[in-house]
């Protein structure tokens, strides 16, 4: 293993020499962020290579307005909000679910399937699933909706906050931060979408897109592959995660998503409204769409004073450059979502000392 | 940072930075004395007739019963372990129960039976006790406090001040088993697993280790896990500590569960594992003693104490050859874990 690490490090050094400037590589997957910190990968890179944590954690990109929508439902009688644990402490403009956690109204689940079970077990309650995540979790939400439709589970609905990763990458490059030289692409998302999904980034922006799994060695070798492409000036899409990620991806999952969801414009925390970047339930399933079922208006949230999660997500600043980091914003008292989520850039930075 | 919102949070009991801040800012200024200020697992009391160790611990684990143990077994083993890591043979325990109105007597009896059996297996008596009841809602089923006295093993002096550069760090077995078992059982997380708490009294192994010699300091790595204990050693001694990821004994099921739920095993509580800092020359022999005992078969030398430095950092050398800081956990990893 160490031989391969050395070879990769050599390639990175060569790229730094050739380009003669800082090379910015953005990862867009929270699991990559954590793996990079946990494995001390930053300590192994030449000084000229800078890793930036992009919008890869679904919790971190969830808009404040969406959280307020969830809170609105959590406050109603006879409602059960079924949510992934990570969402509990994410602040909206009106607080977080933490204030109702432990009450009968808020239940932590590990999957959309668990939420559907809750609905069946509590026929007298409206069970709303807080459906967040990228292409990784969206198919599971779709399956739960389909099952509810087929089985006639009338008290189940989802509040879809699902998002698509690729449009956000494009927006960052075109409108927020053109200093990003390449993307380390997410393993889980790519397993669903296929690595072909990143072709547009290479074609439109000429940036290398290299998919990696979560093993440290594979991440290091993916960074080396990015450097190789930069040296040769030939950006391309490449998957280092061949065992899991194919060009076309998981066609069955794509099919179920397409069957249940329409692609729509939508709000991202810190990035604003991004065209064709979110998933909304199709008309056929509208009675399982909590937005429609309970007449919820989607209003974008207001920025939280002082919080710079938006700039962190675009790679414009590092977490410790935010004035709140480590002061009022700490893991126990998070101000922004990047500190709340265990896969958020600020949380990982804090936990692992920023190295 | 205790005053983040002027109220006690669950994380103040997490064994991490917030617990430490609470003790230093509120407990010690009001109650501090030479013995308490040492903040050892047990207090060492010098009496005319010899020295004894004295300790106490509260147990609030949720759920009350879990794979590998229950609150009763925990209350006996945990307090015995606090004595053992101070180099004392546990002699007797007290038992104080705070019971919420409405607790089924069958549950109370099951817990008491477990306490009795664990005490018997470990050759220790509960010699005094107290029972209180509170209104429904004023406690969560049952809280237990045990105190223990122990007799110091002659000639053994353990302490943070005995630690020297070059000393080796031993853990007595796999890490994180207790904490990951509890979190997986918590309401709302339907995580199927083969996890089992390591809850056990460590005295039989520690006794052999102390007889063998070369031990400088010991601590049972409970709340805050190995990360909290090693950070305490580093900050108290002013020395850097380096540990190697590929030497850490971790049960694969625990690793999978921790990865899945976003925890770092180094921060997760153990209830039947100690960390021993041993002299360089005695390390292999100490490891041998551990490995030959049923309680220490998975023991490993995980790293060593470095030089005195300004930063006094705990660093982990990762499997791939990277380095990262192992921070003192802040506190919120797992409330009500023991």
PDB file of N, CA, C and O in Angstrom, chain A residues 80-150:
ATOM      1  N   UNK A  80     -46.767  12.968  13.226  1.00  0.00           N
ATOM      2  CA  UNK A  80     -45.473  12.399  13.600  1.00  0.00           C
ATOM      3  C   UNK A  80     -44.486  12.769  12.495  1.00  0.00           C
ATOM      4  O   UNK A  80     -44.736  12.516  11.316  1.00  0.00           O
ATOM      5  N   UNK A  81     -43.398  13.408  12.882  1.00  0.00           N
ATOM      6  CA  UNK A  81     -42.354  13.739  11.925  1.00  0.00           C
ATOM      7  C   UNK A  81     -41.289  12.647  12.017  1.00  0.00           C
ATOM      8  O   UNK A  81     -40.714  12.426  13.082  1.00  0.00           O
ATOM      9  N   UNK A  82     -41.068  11.930  10.919  1.00  0.00           N
ATOM     10  CA  UNK A  82     -40.054  10.868  10.901  1.00  0.00           C
ATOM     11  C   UNK A  82     -38.837  11.415  10.165  1.00  0.00           C
ATOM     12  O   UNK A  82     -38.930  11.850   9.016  1.00  0.00           O
ATOM     13  N   UNK A  83     -37.705  11.436  10.862  1.00  0.00           N
ATOM     14  CA  UNK A  83     -36.531  12.099  10.278  1.00  0.00           C
ATOM     15  C   UNK A  83     -35.248  11.317  10.522  1.00  0.00           C
ATOM     16  O   UNK A  83     -35.138  10.582  11.502  1.00  0.00           O
ATOM     17  N   UNK A  84     -34.292  11.517   9.628  1.00  0.00           N
ATOM     18  CA  UNK A  84     -32.944  11.014   9.897  1.00  0.00           C
ATOM     19  C   UNK A  84     -32.401  11.799  11.083  1.00  0.00           C
ATOM     20  O   UNK A  84     -32.674  12.996  11.227  1.00  0.00           O
ATOM     21  N   UNK A  85     -31.628  11.116  11.934  1.00  0.00           N
ATOM     22  CA  UNK A  85     -31.117  11.738  13.156  1.00  0.00           C
ATOM     23  C   UNK A  85     -30.334  13.021  12.920  1.00  0.00           C
ATOM     24  O   UNK A  85     -30.404  13.966  13.709  1.00  0.00           O
ATOM     25  N   UNK A  86     -29.597  13.062  11.812  1.00  0.00           N
ATOM     26  CA  UNK A  86     -28.755  14.226  11.537  1.00  0.00           C
ATOM     27  C   UNK A  86     -29.544  15.519  11.387  1.00  0.00           C
ATOM     28  O   UNK A  86     -28.997  16.607  11.546  1.00  0.00           O
ATOM     29  N   UNK A  87     -30.838  15.398  11.056  1.00  0.00           N
ATOM     30  CA  UNK A  87     -31.622  16.608  10.795  1.00  0.00           C
ATOM     31  C   UNK A  87     -32.127  17.276  12.073  1.00  0.00           C
ATOM     32  O   UNK A  87     -32.535  18.430  12.058  1.00  0.00           O
ATOM     33  N   UNK A  88     -32.105  16.520  13.173  1.00  0.00           N
ATOM     34  CA  UNK A  88     -32.716  16.995  14.418  1.00  0.00           C
ATOM     35  C   UNK A  88     -32.181  18.363  14.853  1.00  0.00           C
ATOM     36  O   UNK A  88     -32.931  19.226  15.288  1.00  0.00           O
ATOM     37  N   UNK A  89     -30.885  18.556  14.727  1.00  0.00           N
ATOM     38  CA  UNK A  89     -30.302  19.770  15.290  1.00  0.00           C
ATOM     39  C   UNK A  89     -30.045  20.871  14.262  1.00  0.00           C
ATOM     40  O   UNK A  89     -29.434  21.884  14.574  1.00  0.00           O
ATOM     41  N   UNK A  90     -30.483  20.639  13.028  1.00  0.00           N
ATOM     42  CA  UNK A  90     -30.217  21.649  12.001  1.00  0.00           C
ATOM     43  C   UNK A  90     -31.121  22.862  12.203  1.00  0.00           C
ATOM     44  O   UNK A  90     -32.339  22.733  12.246  1.00  0.00           O
ATOM     45  N   UNK A  91     -30.520  24.026  12.353  1.00  0.00           N
ATOM     46  CA  UNK A  91     -31.351  25.207  12.606  1.00  0.00           C
ATOM     47  C   UNK A  91     -31.997  25.780  11.352  1.00  0.00           C
ATOM     48  O   UNK A  91     -31.366  25.892  10.303  1.00  0.00           O
ATOM     49  N   UNK A  92     -33.270  26.099  11.455  1.00  0.00           N
ATOM     50  CA  UNK A  92     -33.928  26.903  10.431  1.00  0.00           C
ATOM     51  C   UNK A  92     -33.979  28.327  10.967  1.00  0.00           C
ATOM     52  O   UNK A  92     -33.197  28.675  11.860  1.00  0.00           O
ATOM     53  N   UNK A  93     -34.883  29.144  10.474  1.00  0.00           N
ATOM     54  CA  UNK A  93     -35.009  30.484  11.050  1.00  0.00           C
ATOM     55  C   UNK A  93     -35.835  30.444  12.331  1.00  0.00           C
ATOM     56  O   UNK A  93     -35.714  31.304  13.186  1.00  0.00           O
ATOM     57  N   UNK A  94     -36.663  29.395  12.457  1.00  0.00           N
ATOM     58  CA  UNK A  94     -37.528  29.314  13.630  1.00  0.00           C
ATOM     59  C   UNK A  94     -37.084  28.265  14.639  1.00  0.00           C
ATOM     60  O   UNK A  94     -37.903  27.723  15.369  1.00  0.00           O
ATOM     61  N   UNK A  95     -35.808  27.939  14.667  1.00  0.00           N
ATOM     62  CA  UNK A  95     -35.310  26.945  15.617  1.00  0.00           C
ATOM     63  C   UNK A  95     -35.015  25.622  14.925  1.00  0.00           C
ATOM     64  O   UNK A  95     -34.914  25.561  13.696  1.00  0.00           O
ATOM     65  N   UNK A  96     -34.873  24.569  15.724  1.00  0.00           N
ATOM     66  CA  UNK A  96     -34.601  23.254  15.149  1.00  0.00           C
ATOM     67  C   UNK A  96     -35.559  22.233  15.754  1.00  0.00           C
ATOM     68  O   UNK A  96     -36.276  22.528  16.701  1.00  0.00           O
ATOM     69  N   UNK A  97     -35.550  21.041  15.185  1.00  0.00           N
ATOM     70  CA  UNK A  97     -36.433  19.982  15.688  1.00  0.00           C
ATOM     71  C   UNK A  97     -36.052  19.544  17.095  1.00  0.00           C
ATOM     72  O   UNK A  97     -36.802  18.844  17.759  1.00  0.00           O
ATOM     73  N   UNK A  98     -34.844  19.941  17.524  1.00  0.00           N
ATOM     74  CA  UNK A  98     -34.363  19.514  18.836  1.00  0.00           C
ATOM     75  C   UNK A  98     -35.348  19.872  19.941  1.00  0.00           C
ATOM     76  O   UNK A  98     -35.537  19.108  20.880  1.00  0.00           O
ATOM     77  N   UNK A  99     -35.994  21.021  19.797  1.00  0.00           N
ATOM     78  CA  UNK A  99     -36.917  21.450  20.851  1.00  0.00           C
ATOM     79  C   UNK A  99     -38.087  20.475  21.001  1.00  0.00           C
ATOM     80  O   UNK A  99     -38.669  20.362  22.062  1.00  0.00           O
ATOM     81  N   UNK A 100     -38.420  19.754  19.911  1.00  0.00           N
ATOM     82  CA  UNK A 100     -39.522  18.770  20.045  1.00  0.00           C
ATOM     83  C   UNK A 100     -38.994  17.345  20.071  1.00  0.00           C
ATOM     84  O   UNK A 100     -39.780  16.400  20.112  1.00  0.00           O
ATOM     85  N   UNK A 101     -37.657  17.178  20.032  1.00  0.00           N
ATOM     86  CA  UNK A 101     -37.125  15.823  20.042  1.00  0.00           C
ATOM     87  C   UNK A 101     -37.446  15.148  21.372  1.00  0.00           C
ATOM     88  O   UNK A 101     -37.433  15.775  22.416  1.00  0.00           O
ATOM     89  N   UNK A 102     -37.716  13.855  21.302  1.00  0.00           N
ATOM     90  CA  UNK A 102     -38.075  13.150  22.524  1.00  0.00           C
ATOM     91  C   UNK A 102     -39.576  13.205  22.743  1.00  0.00           C
ATOM     92  O   UNK A 102     -40.136  12.398  23.460  1.00  0.00           O
ATOM     93  N   UNK A 103     -40.235  14.159  22.098  1.00  0.00           N
ATOM     94  CA  UNK A 103     -41.689  14.185  22.193  1.00  0.00           C
ATOM     95  C   UNK A 103     -42.244  13.135  21.235  1.00  0.00           C
ATOM     96  O   UNK A 103     -41.534  12.630  20.383  1.00  0.00           O
ATOM     97  N   UNK A 104     -43.492  12.853  21.383  1.00  0.00           N
ATOM     98  CA  UNK A 104     -44.118  11.839  20.539  1.00  0.00           C
ATOM     99  C   UNK A 104     -44.176  12.285  19.077  1.00  0.00           C
ATOM    100  O   UNK A 104     -44.356  11.497  18.177  1.00  0.00           O
ATOM    101  N   UNK A 105     -44.015  13.589  18.857  1.00  0.00           N
ATOM    102  CA  UNK A 105     -44.182  14.127  17.506  1.00  0.00           C
ATOM    103  C   UNK A 105     -42.992  13.924  16.585  1.00  0.00           C
ATOM    104  O   UNK A 105     -43.113  14.056  15.384  1.00  0.00           O
ATOM    105  N   UNK A 106     -41.821  13.676  17.164  1.00  0.00           N
ATOM    106  CA  UNK A 106     -40.621  13.558  16.334  1.00  0.00           C
ATOM    107  C   UNK A 106     -39.956  12.215  16.587  1.00  0.00           C
ATOM    108  O   UNK A 106     -39.650  11.867  17.724  1.00  0.00           O
ATOM    109  N   UNK A 107     -39.758  11.453  15.525  1.00  0.00           N
ATOM    110  CA  UNK A 107     -39.128  10.133  15.671  1.00  0.00           C
ATOM    111  C   UNK A 107     -37.942  10.043  14.719  1.00  0.00           C
ATOM    112  O   UNK A 107     -38.057  10.415  13.545  1.00  0.00           O
ATOM    113  N   UNK A 108     -36.852   9.509  15.244  1.00  0.00           N
ATOM    114  CA  UNK A 108     -35.681   9.303  14.396  1.00  0.00           C
ATOM    115  C   UNK A 108     -35.802   7.945  13.705  1.00  0.00           C
ATOM    116  O   UNK A 108     -36.085   6.934  14.353  1.00  0.00           O
ATOM    117  N   UNK A 109     -35.624   7.945  12.392  1.00  0.00           N
ATOM    118  CA  UNK A 109     -35.671   6.680  11.639  1.00  0.00           C
ATOM    119  C   UNK A 109     -34.385   6.556  10.825  1.00  0.00           C
ATOM    120  O   UNK A 109     -33.690   7.538  10.585  1.00  0.00           O
ATOM    121  N   UNK A 110     -34.076   5.328  10.435  1.00  0.00           N
ATOM    122  CA  UNK A 110     -32.882   5.114   9.627  1.00  0.00           C
ATOM    123  C   UNK A 110     -33.204   5.023   8.144  1.00  0.00           C
ATOM    124  O   UNK A 110     -32.311   5.032   7.313  1.00  0.00           O
ATOM    125  N   UNK A 111     -34.499   4.903   7.817  1.00  0.00           N
ATOM    126  CA  UNK A 111     -34.840   4.777   6.399  1.00  0.00           C
ATOM    127  C   UNK A 111     -36.273   5.238   6.169  1.00  0.00           C
ATOM    128  O   UNK A 111     -37.079   5.332   7.114  1.00  0.00           O
ATOM    129  N   UNK A 112     -36.583   5.487   4.887  1.00  0.00           N
ATOM    130  CA  UNK A 112     -37.944   5.858   4.529  1.00  0.00           C
ATOM    131  C   UNK A 112     -38.903   4.697   4.835  1.00  0.00           C
ATOM    132  O   UNK A 112     -40.057   4.903   5.169  1.00  0.00           O
ATOM    133  N   UNK A 113     -38.361   3.493   4.720  1.00  0.00           N
ATOM    134  CA  UNK A 113     -39.155   2.295   4.988  1.00  0.00           C
ATOM    135  C   UNK A 113     -39.635   2.293   6.446  1.00  0.00           C
ATOM    136  O   UNK A 113     -40.796   1.981   6.741  1.00  0.00           O
ATOM    137  N   UNK A 114     -38.739   2.669   7.372  1.00  0.00           N
ATOM    138  CA  UNK A 114     -39.103   2.754   8.796  1.00  0.00           C
ATOM    139  C   UNK A 114     -40.230   3.777   8.995  1.00  0.00           C
ATOM    140  O   UNK A 114     -41.109   3.594   9.837  1.00  0.00           O
ATOM    141  N   UNK A 115     -40.157   4.856   8.221  1.00  0.00           N
ATOM    142  CA  UNK A 115     -41.192   5.899   8.336  1.00  0.00           C
ATOM    143  C   UNK A 115     -42.554   5.360   7.897  1.00  0.00           C
ATOM    144  O   UNK A 115     -43.580   5.628   8.518  1.00  0.00           O
ATOM    145  N   UNK A 116     -42.526   4.565   6.829  1.00  0.00           N
ATOM    146  CA  UNK A 116     -43.771   3.975   6.335  1.00  0.00           C
ATOM    147  C   UNK A 116     -44.361   3.006   7.374  1.00  0.00           C
ATOM    148  O   UNK A 116     -45.568   2.986   7.608  1.00  0.00           O
ATOM    149  N   UNK A 117     -43.465   2.255   8.015  1.00  0.00           N
ATOM    150  CA  UNK A 117     -43.916   1.338   9.073  1.00  0.00           C
ATOM    151  C   UNK A 117     -44.583   2.128  10.201  1.00  0.00           C
ATOM    152  O   UNK A 117     -45.642   1.743  10.715  1.00  0.00           O
ATOM    153  N   UNK A 118     -43.963   3.258  10.547  1.00  0.00           N
ATOM    154  CA  UNK A 118     -44.542   4.124  11.594  1.00  0.00           C
ATOM    155  C   UNK A 118     -45.964   4.541  11.229  1.00  0.00           C
ATOM    156  O   UNK A 118     -46.859   4.566  12.085  1.00  0.00           O
ATOM    157  N   UNK A 119     -46.157   4.867   9.950  1.00  0.00           N
ATOM    158  CA  UNK A 119     -47.484   5.298   9.490  1.00  0.00           C
ATOM    159  C   UNK A 119     -48.493   4.168   9.668  1.00  0.00           C
ATOM    160  O   UNK A 119     -49.613   4.383  10.132  1.00  0.00           O
ATOM    161  N   UNK A 120     -48.057   2.957   9.324  1.00  0.00           N
ATOM    162  CA  UNK A 120     -48.982   1.809   9.455  1.00  0.00           C
ATOM    163  C   UNK A 120     -49.300   1.519  10.921  1.00  0.00           C
ATOM    164  O   UNK A 120     -50.405   1.116  11.257  1.00  0.00           O
ATOM    165  N   UNK A 121     -48.299   1.743  11.776  1.00  0.00           N
ATOM    166  CA  UNK A 121     -48.500   1.468  13.199  1.00  0.00           C
ATOM    167  C   UNK A 121     -49.328   2.550  13.897  1.00  0.00           C
ATOM    168  O   UNK A 121     -49.813   2.339  15.008  1.00  0.00           O
ATOM    169  N   UNK A 122     -49.400   3.718  13.274  1.00  0.00           N
ATOM    170  CA  UNK A 122     -50.117   4.843  13.893  1.00  0.00           C
ATOM    171  C   UNK A 122     -51.177   5.393  12.951  1.00  0.00           C
ATOM    172  O   UNK A 122     -51.076   6.523  12.463  1.00  0.00           O
ATOM    173  N   UNK A 123     -52.207   4.588  12.690  1.00  0.00           N
ATOM    174  CA  UNK A 123     -53.200   4.999  11.698  1.00  0.00           C
ATOM    175  C   UNK A 123     -53.918   6.301  12.058  1.00  0.00           C
ATOM    176  O   UNK A 123     -54.417   6.997  11.175  1.00  0.00           O
ATOM    177  N   UNK A 124     -53.928   6.660  13.335  1.00  0.00           N
ATOM    178  CA  UNK A 124     -54.612   7.885  13.738  1.00  0.00           C
ATOM    179  C   UNK A 124     -53.774   9.147  13.557  1.00  0.00           C
ATOM    180  O   UNK A 124     -54.223  10.255  13.844  1.00  0.00           O
ATOM    181  N   UNK A 125     -52.533   8.983  13.113  1.00  0.00           N
ATOM    182  CA  UNK A 125     -51.623  10.141  12.997  1.00  0.00           C
ATOM    183  C   UNK A 125     -51.208  10.332  11.547  1.00  0.00           C
ATOM    184  O   UNK A 125     -51.168   9.384  10.771  1.00  0.00           O
ATOM    185  N   UNK A 126     -50.881  11.570  11.214  1.00  0.00           N
ATOM    186  CA  UNK A 126     -50.274  11.855   9.915  1.00  0.00           C
ATOM    187  C   UNK A 126     -48.766  11.693  10.076  1.00  0.00           C
ATOM    188  O   UNK A 126     -48.135  12.398  10.874  1.00  0.00           O
ATOM    189  N   UNK A 127     -48.157  10.762   9.352  1.00  0.00           N
ATOM    190  CA  UNK A 127     -46.715  10.566   9.449  1.00  0.00           C
ATOM    191  C   UNK A 127     -46.050  11.224   8.238  1.00  0.00           C
ATOM    192  O   UNK A 127     -46.340  10.885   7.092  1.00  0.00           O
ATOM    193  N   UNK A 128     -45.189  12.210   8.522  1.00  0.00           N
ATOM    194  CA  UNK A 128     -44.492  12.926   7.445  1.00  0.00           C
ATOM    195  C   UNK A 128     -43.005  12.586   7.507  1.00  0.00           C
ATOM    196  O   UNK A 128     -42.356  12.785   8.540  1.00  0.00           O
ATOM    197  N   UNK A 129     -42.499  12.062   6.394  1.00  0.00           N
ATOM    198  CA  UNK A 129     -41.081  11.713   6.335  1.00  0.00           C
ATOM    199  C   UNK A 129     -40.275  12.903   5.814  1.00  0.00           C
ATOM    200  O   UNK A 129     -40.610  13.472   4.772  1.00  0.00           O
ATOM    201  N   UNK A 130     -39.240  13.273   6.563  1.00  0.00           N
ATOM    202  CA  UNK A 130     -38.366  14.381   6.171  1.00  0.00           C
ATOM    203  C   UNK A 130     -37.384  13.835   5.134  1.00  0.00           C
ATOM    204  O   UNK A 130     -36.333  13.291   5.465  1.00  0.00           O
ATOM    205  N   UNK A 131     -37.768  13.946   3.863  1.00  0.00           N
ATOM    206  CA  UNK A 131     -37.037  13.266   2.792  1.00  0.00           C
ATOM    207  C   UNK A 131     -35.925  14.163   2.251  1.00  0.00           C
ATOM    208  O   UNK A 131     -36.143  14.980   1.371  1.00  0.00           O
ATOM    209  N   UNK A 132     -34.737  14.026   2.838  1.00  0.00           N
ATOM    210  CA  UNK A 132     -33.595  14.798   2.347  1.00  0.00           C
ATOM    211  C   UNK A 132     -32.533  13.843   1.811  1.00  0.00           C
ATOM    212  O   UNK A 132     -32.575  12.652   2.073  1.00  0.00           O
ATOM    213  N   UNK A 133     -31.600  14.410   1.090  1.00  0.00           N
ATOM    214  CA  UNK A 133     -30.492  13.614   0.557  1.00  0.00           C
ATOM    215  C   UNK A 133     -30.396  13.762  -0.947  1.00  0.00           C
ATOM    216  O   UNK A 133     -31.296  14.301  -1.601  1.00  0.00           O
ATOM    217  N   UNK A 134     -29.288  13.272  -1.464  1.00  0.00           N
ATOM    218  CA  UNK A 134     -29.047  13.345  -2.905  1.00  0.00           C
ATOM    219  C   UNK A 134     -29.636  12.094  -3.572  1.00  0.00           C
ATOM    220  O   UNK A 134     -30.506  11.432  -3.004  1.00  0.00           O
ATOM    221  N   UNK A 135     -29.065  11.769  -4.710  1.00  0.00           N
ATOM    222  CA  UNK A 135     -29.552  10.610  -5.466  1.00  0.00           C
ATOM    223  C   UNK A 135     -29.413   9.310  -4.656  1.00  0.00           C
ATOM    224  O   UNK A 135     -29.982   8.291  -5.021  1.00  0.00           O
ATOM    225  N   UNK A 136     -28.656   9.356  -3.577  1.00  0.00           N
ATOM    226  CA  UNK A 136     -28.448   8.156  -2.757  1.00  0.00           C
ATOM    227  C   UNK A 136     -29.690   7.760  -1.984  1.00  0.00           C
ATOM    228  O   UNK A 136     -29.996   6.585  -1.848  1.00  0.00           O
ATOM    229  N   UNK A 137     -30.392   8.759  -1.436  1.00  0.00           N
ATOM    230  CA  UNK A 137     -31.562   8.431  -0.612  1.00  0.00           C
ATOM    231  C   UNK A 137     -32.883   8.626  -1.357  1.00  0.00           C
ATOM    232  O   UNK A 137     -33.903   8.086  -0.942  1.00  0.00           O
ATOM    233  N   UNK A 138     -32.839   9.383  -2.462  1.00  0.00           N
ATOM    234  CA  UNK A 138     -34.091   9.662  -3.184  1.00  0.00           C
ATOM    235  C   UNK A 138     -34.788   8.389  -3.680  1.00  0.00           C
ATOM    236  O   UNK A 138     -36.015   8.284  -3.580  1.00  0.00           O
ATOM    237  N   UNK A 139     -34.039   7.397  -4.211  1.00  0.00           N
ATOM    238  CA  UNK A 139     -34.747   6.189  -4.669  1.00  0.00           C
ATOM    239  C   UNK A 139     -35.520   5.509  -3.538  1.00  0.00           C
ATOM    240  O   UNK A 139     -36.629   5.009  -3.746  1.00  0.00           O
ATOM    241  N   UNK A 140     -34.940   5.504  -2.326  1.00  0.00           N
ATOM    242  CA  UNK A 140     -35.622   4.860  -1.197  1.00  0.00           C
ATOM    243  C   UNK A 140     -36.895   5.615  -0.844  1.00  0.00           C
ATOM    244  O   UNK A 140     -37.933   5.009  -0.526  1.00  0.00           O
ATOM    245  N   UNK A 141     -36.858   6.953  -0.905  1.00  0.00           N
ATOM    246  CA  UNK A 141     -38.071   7.729  -0.659  1.00  0.00           C
ATOM    247  C   UNK A 141     -39.129   7.377  -1.704  1.00  0.00           C
ATOM    248  O   UNK A 141     -40.313   7.213  -1.382  1.00  0.00           O
ATOM    249  N   UNK A 142     -38.666   7.252  -2.966  1.00  0.00           N
ATOM    250  CA  UNK A 142     -39.596   6.931  -4.054  1.00  0.00           C
ATOM    251  C   UNK A 142     -40.255   5.575  -3.815  1.00  0.00           C
ATOM    252  O   UNK A 142     -41.467   5.415  -3.994  1.00  0.00           O
ATOM    253  N   UNK A 143     -39.457   4.612  -3.381  1.00  0.00           N
ATOM    254  CA  UNK A 143     -39.991   3.265  -3.136  1.00  0.00           C
ATOM    255  C   UNK A 143     -41.060   3.313  -2.037  1.00  0.00           C
ATOM    256  O   UNK A 143     -42.126   2.702  -2.162  1.00  0.00           O
ATOM    257  N   UNK A 144     -40.768   4.076  -0.972  1.00  0.00           N
ATOM    258  CA  UNK A 144     -41.730   4.168   0.139  1.00  0.00           C
ATOM    259  C   UNK A 144     -43.042   4.788  -0.355  1.00  0.00           C
ATOM    260  O   UNK A 144     -44.133   4.325   0.017  1.00  0.00           O
ATOM    261  N   UNK A 145     -42.934   5.827  -1.196  1.00  0.00           N
ATOM    262  CA  UNK A 145     -44.146   6.480  -1.724  1.00  0.00           C
ATOM    263  C   UNK A 145     -44.931   5.492  -2.599  1.00  0.00           C
ATOM    264  O   UNK A 145     -46.162   5.387  -2.491  1.00  0.00           O
ATOM    265  N   UNK A 146     -44.193   4.767  -3.439  1.00  0.00           N
ATOM    266  CA  UNK A 146     -44.874   3.797  -4.301  1.00  0.00           C
ATOM    267  C   UNK A 146     -45.611   2.737  -3.484  1.00  0.00           C
ATOM    268  O   UNK A 146     -46.742   2.363  -3.776  1.00  0.00           O
ATOM    269  N   UNK A 147     -44.931   2.268  -2.445  1.00  0.00           N
ATOM    270  CA  UNK A 147     -45.558   1.248  -1.578  1.00  0.00           C
ATOM    271  C   UNK A 147     -46.799   1.812  -0.893  1.00  0.00           C
ATOM    272  O   UNK A 147     -47.830   1.149  -0.809  1.00  0.00           O
ATOM    273  N   UNK A 148     -46.662   3.036  -0.400  1.00  0.00           N
ATOM    274  CA  UNK A 148     -47.805   3.665   0.274  1.00  0.00           C
ATOM    275  C   UNK A 148     -48.976   3.805  -0.703  1.00  0.00           C
ATOM    276  O   UNK A 148     -50.136   3.577  -0.352  1.00  0.00           O
ATOM    277  N   UNK A 149     -48.650   4.149  -1.946  1.00  0.00           N
ATOM    278  CA  UNK A 149     -49.661   4.296  -3.003  1.00  0.00           C
ATOM    279  C   UNK A 149     -50.343   2.956  -3.273  1.00  0.00           C
ATOM    280  O   UNK A 149     -51.573   2.860  -3.285  1.00  0.00           O
ATOM    281  N   UNK A 150     -49.509   1.934  -3.442  1.00  0.00           N
ATOM    282  CA  UNK A 150     -50.059   0.616  -3.776  1.00  0.00           C
ATOM    283  C   UNK A 150     -50.858   0.013  -2.620  1.00  0.00           C
ATOM    284  O   UNK A 150     -51.858  -0.654  -2.828  1.00  0.00           O
TER     285      UNK A 150
END
